[in-house]
Amino acid sequence: MGDPIAEYTARLLRQENEIKALSAQIDSLKNPVALGVPNHIDELREENTKLKYRLNILKRSLQEERMECTKTMMNINLRLQEIFGEAIRAACPELDSAPLAVTPSQQAKFGDYQCNSAMAMAQMLKAKGSKVNPREIAEKIIQNIPENELIQSTEIAGPGFINVHLRKSFVSKLLTNLLVNGVQPPPLASRKKVVVDFSSPNIAKEMHVGHLRSTIIGDSMCRLFEFLGYEVVRLNHVGDWGTQFGMLIAHLQDKFPNYLTSCPPIGDLQAFYKESKKRFDEDEVFKKRAYQCVVKLQSKEPEFIKAWNLICDVSRKEFQRVYDCLDVSLVERGESFYQELMTEVVKKFEEKGLVEMDEGRKVVFAPGQSIPLTVVKSDGGYTYDTSDLAALYHRLFVEKADILIYVTDMGQGVHFQVVFAAAQMIGWYDPKVTRVDHAPFGVVLGEDKKKFKTRSGDTVRLMDLLEEGLKRSMDKLKDKERDKVLTPEELTKAQKAVAFGCIKYADLSHNRINDYVFSFDKMLDDRGNTAAYLLYAFTRIRSIARLANIDEAALRKAAETTEVLLDHEKEWKLGRCILRFPEILHKILDDLLLHTLCDYLYELATTFTEFYDSCYCVEKDRQTGEVVKVNMWRMLLCDATAAIMAKCFDILGLTPVQRM
């Protein structure tokens, strides 16, 4: 069933246009009846009046519901877009798709929000042959703003900007709703299923700094979708199949001949891999045996499957150490999972006549793409192209995902572009219905602005990086003499929170599309937009109530009984900043750029500092230091700020601690 307000509004517009046409026709004719003008205009006007009456009842009912402030947080920007969308349609019904531009104001003198549609509408009307001043259009828009719960006043500025001032009483109610019900996500139109493919290391190789970005960014995306109420599948598409396993198994047989009866003590899998690769490159007899091992593995001979599992298990344990540090959970579904499906996928392309032969290979050309996908090699084996097509098929038709996101480095952009184009060509999905996105990211650079390497030129092991972060965060805490005030347990918690939080935040606070410079010194700095600063700020905000001897129960009771006053300009600025949280999430949902949340979090922290410096939350006796007055509505603003910050930390994968 459709939206009744939208249906009534559409019917009204149709009928009003018909009435205008008929009225003009009647006015221009001296004898309308004789000339055959339709005589049902009075009936139309009567039905139109009834529709308007019913529409107004529906609108009032909707406003009353909004005034009740449901448990979910309102997206103020979206609500303003609804209001101005209706006003624009009424002001200029002749424009079929009038632009709708509503944004937060950058300066207080321009109100709280701005509607900037009038100028673009004037250009559209000019193209239709009607020259109208944008200020006149802005005036018409204001005249047609429907009765609503949110807008206090409007004014026209400059060439046709509409400055919007929000109603303080309603904003106060939204803050009360947040305090009473907690940080609740905006309502979902429908609960969709999201598959996020991220991390994806290779078996028998250690995770390196290149896997850091995919793991951190992918986990944060999952946390965002989970908070918003989506069903999320976190997939780890590990490289656990291929010719490299032949040489690993052959080397395992030589080095640990009794591997079938006793678990081989492979301590350093990276060294084990290098040893086998050296033999593979230098020893022709070993290379031949390695290829035989691949054939036997693909034939699923039991002892070769066991050897393969042993190698995979050693890798999994190493991967899990990293995931435990970063508090990341994934479901492993590697390339081996799709082996049987690959044959079926190739057959589907062949049946549609989409496969061509090219020097013994089977390739697929997708429309608009300059390079083909190789689905079968000349030796009959499958490729990454085949496994990615099979994985995409499985996620669409078995998982039945509505949204698929691949979080990999920028270098794989063309590959995924071709895979997605091939899937659309064969009819697996319609991009207007199913969202399939590659979320690429740049590389991690060292402080010399070159690709991040060790001094010897090797790739940086991720576990080494995390351990270095722990060491440096402890040094930082001791420099601040936190070891003298925190218990050993509190110190360890603070150490992990700062170390892993700083590494994550340094990544997420940069636009993922760009390369970024990895610097422990910058990320551990407690000034500026860093996790160190924000975690300390959060701890301080949380301590305000504790130092005033106000417990959680008192704050909960105050939230239900105390109005949040917003009379001071800094109270008003903070209140509006808090309530922009749903708008920020809505934007990230669209572009998957998580640095926007980091920017907002930093803005919230600095806006709070402005508020706290200007507005006394707790007033103390200057001589005794005893609390003489608590301004409870300001304590509630502290509490609301902390609640939003905590949710931001949760989405970003940071773990704040009570004491730092």
mmCIF file of C-alpha atoms in Angstrom, residues 178-410:
data_model
loop_
_atom_site.group_PDB
_atom_site.id
_atom_site.type_symbol
_atom_site.label_atom_id
_atom_site.label_comp_id
_atom_site.label_asym_id
_atom_site.label_seq_id
_atom_site.Cartn_x
_atom_site.Cartn_y
_atom_site.Cartn_z
ATOM 1 C CA LEU A 178 17.417 10.677 22.827
ATOM 2 C CA LEU A 179 18.123 10.817 26.568
ATOM 3 C CA VAL A 180 15.116 8.684 27.533
ATOM 4 C CA ASN A 181 15.342 6.061 24.772
ATOM 5 C CA GLY A 182 19.065 6.043 24.032
ATOM 6 C CA VAL A 183 20.720 6.381 20.634
ATOM 7 C CA GLN A 184 18.252 4.602 18.367
ATOM 8 C CA PRO A 185 18.717 4.320 14.583
ATOM 9 C CA PRO A 186 16.300 6.032 12.182
ATOM 10 C CA PRO A 187 13.459 3.729 11.048
ATOM 11 C CA LEU A 188 14.221 1.368 8.149
ATOM 12 C CA ALA A 189 11.847 1.233 5.192
ATOM 13 C CA SER A 190 12.719 -2.465 4.862
ATOM 14 C CA ARG A 191 15.324 -4.739 6.495
ATOM 15 C CA LYS A 192 17.774 -5.627 3.764
ATOM 16 C CA LYS A 193 20.536 -8.207 3.705
ATOM 17 C CA VAL A 194 24.079 -6.895 3.274
ATOM 18 C CA VAL A 195 27.162 -8.946 2.387
ATOM 19 C CA VAL A 196 30.487 -7.216 3.057
ATOM 20 C CA ASP A 197 33.610 -8.878 1.620
ATOM 21 C CA PHE A 198 36.675 -7.618 3.472
ATOM 22 C CA SER A 199 40.100 -8.468 4.958
ATOM 23 C CA SER A 200 40.731 -11.483 2.655
ATOM 24 C CA PRO A 201 44.347 -12.492 3.423
ATOM 25 C CA ASN A 202 46.073 -15.400 1.673
ATOM 26 C CA ILE A 203 46.617 -18.717 3.427
ATOM 27 C CA ALA A 204 50.282 -19.517 4.153
ATOM 28 C CA LYS A 205 51.181 -15.828 4.019
ATOM 29 C CA GLU A 206 51.180 -13.527 7.020
ATOM 30 C CA MET A 207 48.822 -10.591 7.182
ATOM 31 C CA HIS A 208 50.693 -7.404 6.330
ATOM 32 C CA VAL A 209 49.953 -3.700 6.527
ATOM 33 C CA GLY A 210 48.088 -3.924 3.200
ATOM 34 C CA HIS A 211 45.383 -5.990 4.931
ATOM 35 C CA LEU A 212 45.012 -3.386 7.676
ATOM 36 C CA ARG A 213 42.851 -0.976 5.680
ATOM 37 C CA SER A 214 40.467 -3.614 4.303
ATOM 38 C CA THR A 215 39.999 -5.148 7.760
ATOM 39 C CA ILE A 216 39.411 -1.846 9.585
ATOM 40 C CA ILE A 217 37.238 -0.209 6.904
ATOM 41 C CA GLY A 218 35.180 -3.362 6.256
ATOM 42 C CA ASP A 219 34.549 -3.939 9.959
ATOM 43 C CA SER A 220 33.384 -0.345 10.434
ATOM 44 C CA MET A 221 31.013 -0.609 7.461
ATOM 45 C CA CYS A 222 29.539 -3.775 8.978
ATOM 46 C CA ARG A 223 29.101 -2.045 12.336
ATOM 47 C CA LEU A 224 27.255 0.820 10.632
ATOM 48 C CA PHE A 225 24.858 -1.487 8.764
ATOM 49 C CA GLU A 226 24.312 -3.566 11.916
ATOM 50 C CA PHE A 227 23.442 -0.483 13.988
ATOM 51 C CA LEU A 228 20.961 0.648 11.326
ATOM 52 C CA GLY A 229 19.164 -2.697 11.555
ATOM 53 C CA TYR A 230 20.326 -4.507 8.420
ATOM 54 C CA GLU A 231 21.092 -8.227 8.345
ATOM 55 C CA VAL A 232 24.851 -8.297 7.813
ATOM 56 C CA VAL A 233 27.065 -11.147 6.591
ATOM 57 C CA ARG A 234 30.786 -10.464 7.220
ATOM 58 C CA LEU A 235 32.703 -12.530 4.669
ATOM 59 C CA ASN A 236 36.424 -13.274 4.650
ATOM 60 C CA HIS A 237 37.222 -14.344 1.065
ATOM 61 C CA VAL A 238 40.603 -15.884 1.901
ATOM 62 C CA GLY A 239 42.988 -17.160 -0.755
ATOM 63 C CA ASP A 240 42.931 -20.845 0.244
ATOM 64 C CA TRP A 241 43.170 -22.618 -3.129
ATOM 65 C CA GLY A 242 45.489 -22.687 -6.120
ATOM 66 C CA THR A 243 48.798 -23.969 -7.442
ATOM 67 C CA GLN A 244 50.806 -22.606 -4.482
ATOM 68 C CA PHE A 245 49.307 -25.355 -2.300
ATOM 69 C CA GLY A 246 51.015 -28.010 -4.425
ATOM 70 C CA MET A 247 54.482 -26.756 -3.489
ATOM 71 C CA LEU A 248 53.431 -26.261 0.169
ATOM 72 C CA ILE A 249 52.114 -29.828 0.452
ATOM 73 C CA ALA A 250 55.176 -31.283 -1.306
ATOM 74 C CA HIS A 251 57.445 -29.360 1.080
ATOM 75 C CA LEU A 252 55.346 -30.508 4.056
ATOM 76 C CA GLN A 253 55.739 -34.161 2.977
ATOM 77 C CA ASP A 254 59.530 -33.777 2.853
ATOM 78 C CA LYS A 255 60.004 -31.766 6.026
ATOM 79 C CA PHE A 256 57.397 -33.528 8.210
ATOM 80 C CA PRO A 257 56.919 -37.029 6.693
ATOM 81 C CA ASN A 258 54.733 -38.169 9.624
ATOM 82 C CA TYR A 259 52.331 -35.194 9.293
ATOM 83 C CA LEU A 260 49.372 -37.580 8.905
ATOM 84 C CA THR A 261 49.825 -39.003 12.421
ATOM 85 C CA SER A 262 51.306 -36.054 14.354
ATOM 86 C CA CYS A 263 50.657 -32.352 13.891
ATOM 87 C CA PRO A 264 53.721 -30.693 12.312
ATOM 88 C CA PRO A 265 55.277 -27.929 14.437
ATOM 89 C CA ILE A 266 55.205 -25.194 11.784
ATOM 90 C CA GLY A 267 56.225 -22.197 13.871
ATOM 91 C CA ASP A 268 56.854 -19.685 11.112
ATOM 92 C CA LEU A 269 54.535 -20.246 8.164
ATOM 93 C CA GLN A 270 56.024 -17.301 6.261
ATOM 94 C CA ALA A 271 59.486 -18.930 6.396
ATOM 95 C CA PHE A 272 57.912 -22.276 5.444
ATOM 96 C CA TYR A 273 56.317 -20.614 2.395
ATOM 97 C CA LYS A 274 59.612 -18.993 1.343
ATOM 98 C CA GLU A 275 61.448 -22.328 1.651
ATOM 99 C CA SER A 276 58.917 -24.112 -0.549
ATOM 100 C CA LYS A 277 58.898 -21.270 -3.094
ATOM 101 C CA LYS A 278 62.716 -21.375 -3.329
ATOM 102 C CA ARG A 279 62.627 -25.118 -4.008
ATOM 103 C CA PHE A 280 59.821 -24.659 -6.542
ATOM 104 C CA ASP A 281 61.839 -22.057 -8.470
ATOM 105 C CA GLU A 282 65.167 -23.926 -8.375
ATOM 106 C CA ASP A 283 64.366 -27.673 -8.351
ATOM 107 C CA GLU A 284 62.633 -29.042 -11.474
ATOM 108 C CA VAL A 285 61.943 -32.438 -9.835
ATOM 109 C CA PHE A 286 60.283 -30.698 -6.859
ATOM 110 C CA LYS A 287 58.286 -28.457 -9.208
ATOM 111 C CA LYS A 288 56.965 -31.494 -11.097
ATOM 112 C CA ARG A 289 55.953 -33.174 -7.829
ATOM 113 C CA ALA A 290 54.291 -29.928 -6.676
ATOM 114 C CA TYR A 291 52.085 -29.924 -9.791
ATOM 115 C CA GLN A 292 51.164 -33.565 -9.107
ATOM 116 C CA CYS A 293 50.172 -32.568 -5.573
ATOM 117 C CA VAL A 294 47.869 -29.868 -6.994
ATOM 118 C CA VAL A 295 46.117 -32.448 -9.185
ATOM 119 C CA LYS A 296 45.677 -34.806 -6.218
ATOM 120 C CA LEU A 297 44.401 -31.966 -4.023
ATOM 121 C CA GLN A 298 41.863 -30.952 -6.657
ATOM 122 C CA SER A 299 40.845 -34.617 -6.913
ATOM 123 C CA LYS A 300 40.248 -34.435 -3.126
ATOM 124 C CA GLU A 301 42.469 -37.354 -2.165
ATOM 125 C CA PRO A 302 42.162 -37.655 1.658
ATOM 126 C CA GLU A 303 45.828 -37.298 2.643
ATOM 127 C CA PHE A 304 46.234 -34.202 0.456
ATOM 128 C CA ILE A 305 43.056 -32.650 1.843
ATOM 129 C CA LYS A 306 44.447 -33.271 5.344
ATOM 130 C CA ALA A 307 47.758 -31.603 4.444
ATOM 131 C CA TRP A 308 45.858 -28.645 2.984
ATOM 132 C CA ASN A 309 43.738 -28.358 6.157
ATOM 133 C CA LEU A 310 46.850 -28.426 8.361
ATOM 134 C CA ILE A 311 48.384 -25.508 6.458
ATOM 135 C CA CYS A 312 45.092 -23.572 6.519
ATOM 136 C CA ASP A 313 44.716 -24.083 10.283
ATOM 137 C CA VAL A 314 48.185 -22.691 11.014
ATOM 138 C CA SER A 315 47.280 -19.581 9.002
ATOM 139 C CA ARG A 316 43.887 -19.210 10.668
ATOM 140 C CA LYS A 317 45.493 -19.111 14.114
ATOM 141 C CA GLU A 318 47.813 -16.300 12.978
ATOM 142 C CA PHE A 319 44.952 -14.375 11.387
ATOM 143 C CA GLN A 320 42.869 -14.741 14.547
ATOM 144 C CA ARG A 321 45.573 -13.074 16.657
ATOM 145 C CA VAL A 322 45.158 -9.958 14.513
ATOM 146 C CA TYR A 323 41.345 -10.130 14.533
ATOM 147 C CA ASP A 324 41.306 -10.510 18.334
ATOM 148 C CA CYS A 325 43.472 -7.396 18.747
ATOM 149 C CA LEU A 326 41.242 -5.372 16.419
ATOM 150 C CA ASP A 327 37.980 -6.868 17.802
ATOM 151 C CA VAL A 328 36.904 -7.986 14.333
ATOM 152 C CA SER A 329 34.658 -10.958 13.584
ATOM 153 C CA LEU A 330 34.336 -12.621 10.175
ATOM 154 C CA VAL A 331 32.892 -15.719 8.539
ATOM 155 C CA GLU A 332 35.572 -17.456 6.479
ATOM 156 C CA ARG A 333 34.445 -18.421 3.001
ATOM 157 C CA GLY A 334 37.511 -18.782 0.816
ATOM 158 C CA GLU A 335 38.045 -19.582 -2.825
ATOM 159 C CA SER A 336 37.860 -23.326 -2.103
ATOM 160 C CA PHE A 337 34.217 -22.893 -1.048
ATOM 161 C CA TYR A 338 33.246 -21.979 -4.632
ATOM 162 C CA GLN A 339 35.193 -24.736 -6.491
ATOM 163 C CA GLU A 340 32.174 -26.783 -7.577
ATOM 164 C CA LEU A 341 30.105 -23.685 -8.309
ATOM 165 C CA MET A 342 32.761 -22.407 -10.741
ATOM 166 C CA THR A 343 31.982 -25.211 -13.200
ATOM 167 C CA GLU A 344 28.287 -24.345 -13.047
ATOM 168 C CA VAL A 345 28.968 -20.618 -13.547
ATOM 169 C CA VAL A 346 31.116 -21.220 -16.640
ATOM 170 C CA LYS A 347 28.361 -23.445 -18.030
ATOM 171 C CA LYS A 348 25.778 -20.661 -17.518
ATOM 172 C CA PHE A 349 27.877 -18.236 -19.574
ATOM 173 C CA GLU A 350 28.401 -20.890 -22.269
ATOM 174 C CA GLU A 351 24.672 -21.633 -22.489
ATOM 175 C CA LYS A 352 24.000 -17.940 -23.111
ATOM 176 C CA GLY A 353 26.626 -17.884 -25.884
ATOM 177 C CA LEU A 354 28.780 -15.406 -23.954
ATOM 178 C CA VAL A 355 32.045 -17.396 -23.937
ATOM 179 C CA GLU A 356 34.692 -16.962 -26.647
ATOM 180 C CA MET A 357 37.906 -18.916 -27.280
ATOM 181 C CA ASP A 358 41.165 -16.968 -27.182
ATOM 182 C CA GLU A 359 44.427 -18.906 -27.675
ATOM 183 C CA GLY A 360 43.030 -21.911 -25.811
ATOM 184 C CA ARG A 361 41.447 -19.819 -23.013
ATOM 185 C CA LYS A 362 37.749 -19.325 -22.462
ATOM 186 C CA VAL A 363 37.042 -15.617 -22.075
ATOM 187 C CA VAL A 364 33.989 -13.406 -21.513
ATOM 188 C CA PHE A 365 33.754 -9.878 -22.915
ATOM 189 C CA ALA A 366 31.364 -7.616 -20.992
ATOM 190 C CA PRO A 367 29.768 -4.591 -22.709
ATOM 191 C CA GLY A 368 31.708 -1.355 -22.296
ATOM 192 C CA GLN A 369 34.791 -3.128 -20.922
ATOM 193 C CA SER A 370 38.112 -3.142 -22.779
ATOM 194 C CA ILE A 371 39.506 -6.308 -21.189
ATOM 195 C CA PRO A 372 37.845 -9.748 -20.944
ATOM 196 C CA LEU A 373 37.458 -12.102 -18.005
ATOM 197 C CA THR A 374 39.372 -15.360 -18.312
ATOM 198 C CA VAL A 375 36.977 -17.979 -16.934
ATOM 199 C CA VAL A 376 38.981 -21.087 -17.942
ATOM 200 C CA LYS A 377 42.764 -21.169 -18.536
ATOM 201 C CA SER A 378 44.307 -23.006 -21.476
ATOM 202 C CA ASP A 379 45.228 -25.887 -19.099
ATOM 203 C CA GLY A 380 41.585 -26.203 -18.004
ATOM 204 C CA GLY A 381 42.044 -24.532 -14.622
ATOM 205 C CA TYR A 382 39.982 -21.733 -13.176
ATOM 206 C CA THR A 383 41.112 -18.192 -12.302
ATOM 207 C CA TYR A 384 40.401 -15.375 -9.856
ATOM 208 C CA ASP A 385 37.870 -14.142 -12.430
ATOM 209 C CA THR A 386 36.004 -17.457 -12.214
ATOM 210 C CA SER A 387 36.039 -17.583 -8.408
ATOM 211 C CA ASP A 388 34.842 -13.970 -8.126
ATOM 212 C CA LEU A 389 31.983 -14.648 -10.565
ATOM 213 C CA ALA A 390 31.049 -17.762 -8.574
ATOM 214 C CA ALA A 391 31.208 -15.829 -5.292
ATOM 215 C CA LEU A 392 29.003 -13.075 -6.744
ATOM 216 C CA TYR A 393 26.501 -15.661 -8.007
ATOM 217 C CA HIS A 394 26.371 -17.367 -4.593
ATOM 218 C CA ARG A 395 25.817 -14.077 -2.761
ATOM 219 C CA LEU A 396 23.020 -13.044 -5.122
ATOM 220 C CA PHE A 397 21.147 -16.335 -5.471
ATOM 221 C CA VAL A 398 22.002 -18.366 -2.358
ATOM 222 C CA GLU A 399 22.578 -15.635 0.240
ATOM 223 C CA LYS A 400 19.922 -13.533 -1.546
ATOM 224 C CA ALA A 401 21.740 -10.330 -0.618
ATOM 225 C CA ASP A 402 20.219 -6.945 -1.431
ATOM 226 C CA ILE A 403 23.514 -5.086 -1.002
ATOM 227 C CA LEU A 404 27.022 -6.394 -1.774
ATOM 228 C CA ILE A 405 30.146 -4.445 -0.866
ATOM 229 C CA TYR A 406 33.721 -5.422 -1.736
ATOM 230 C CA VAL A 407 36.373 -3.655 0.348
ATOM 231 C CA THR A 408 39.693 -4.021 -1.475
ATOM 232 C CA ASP A 409 42.543 -1.802 -2.655
ATOM 233 C CA MET A 410 42.161 0.603 -5.545
#
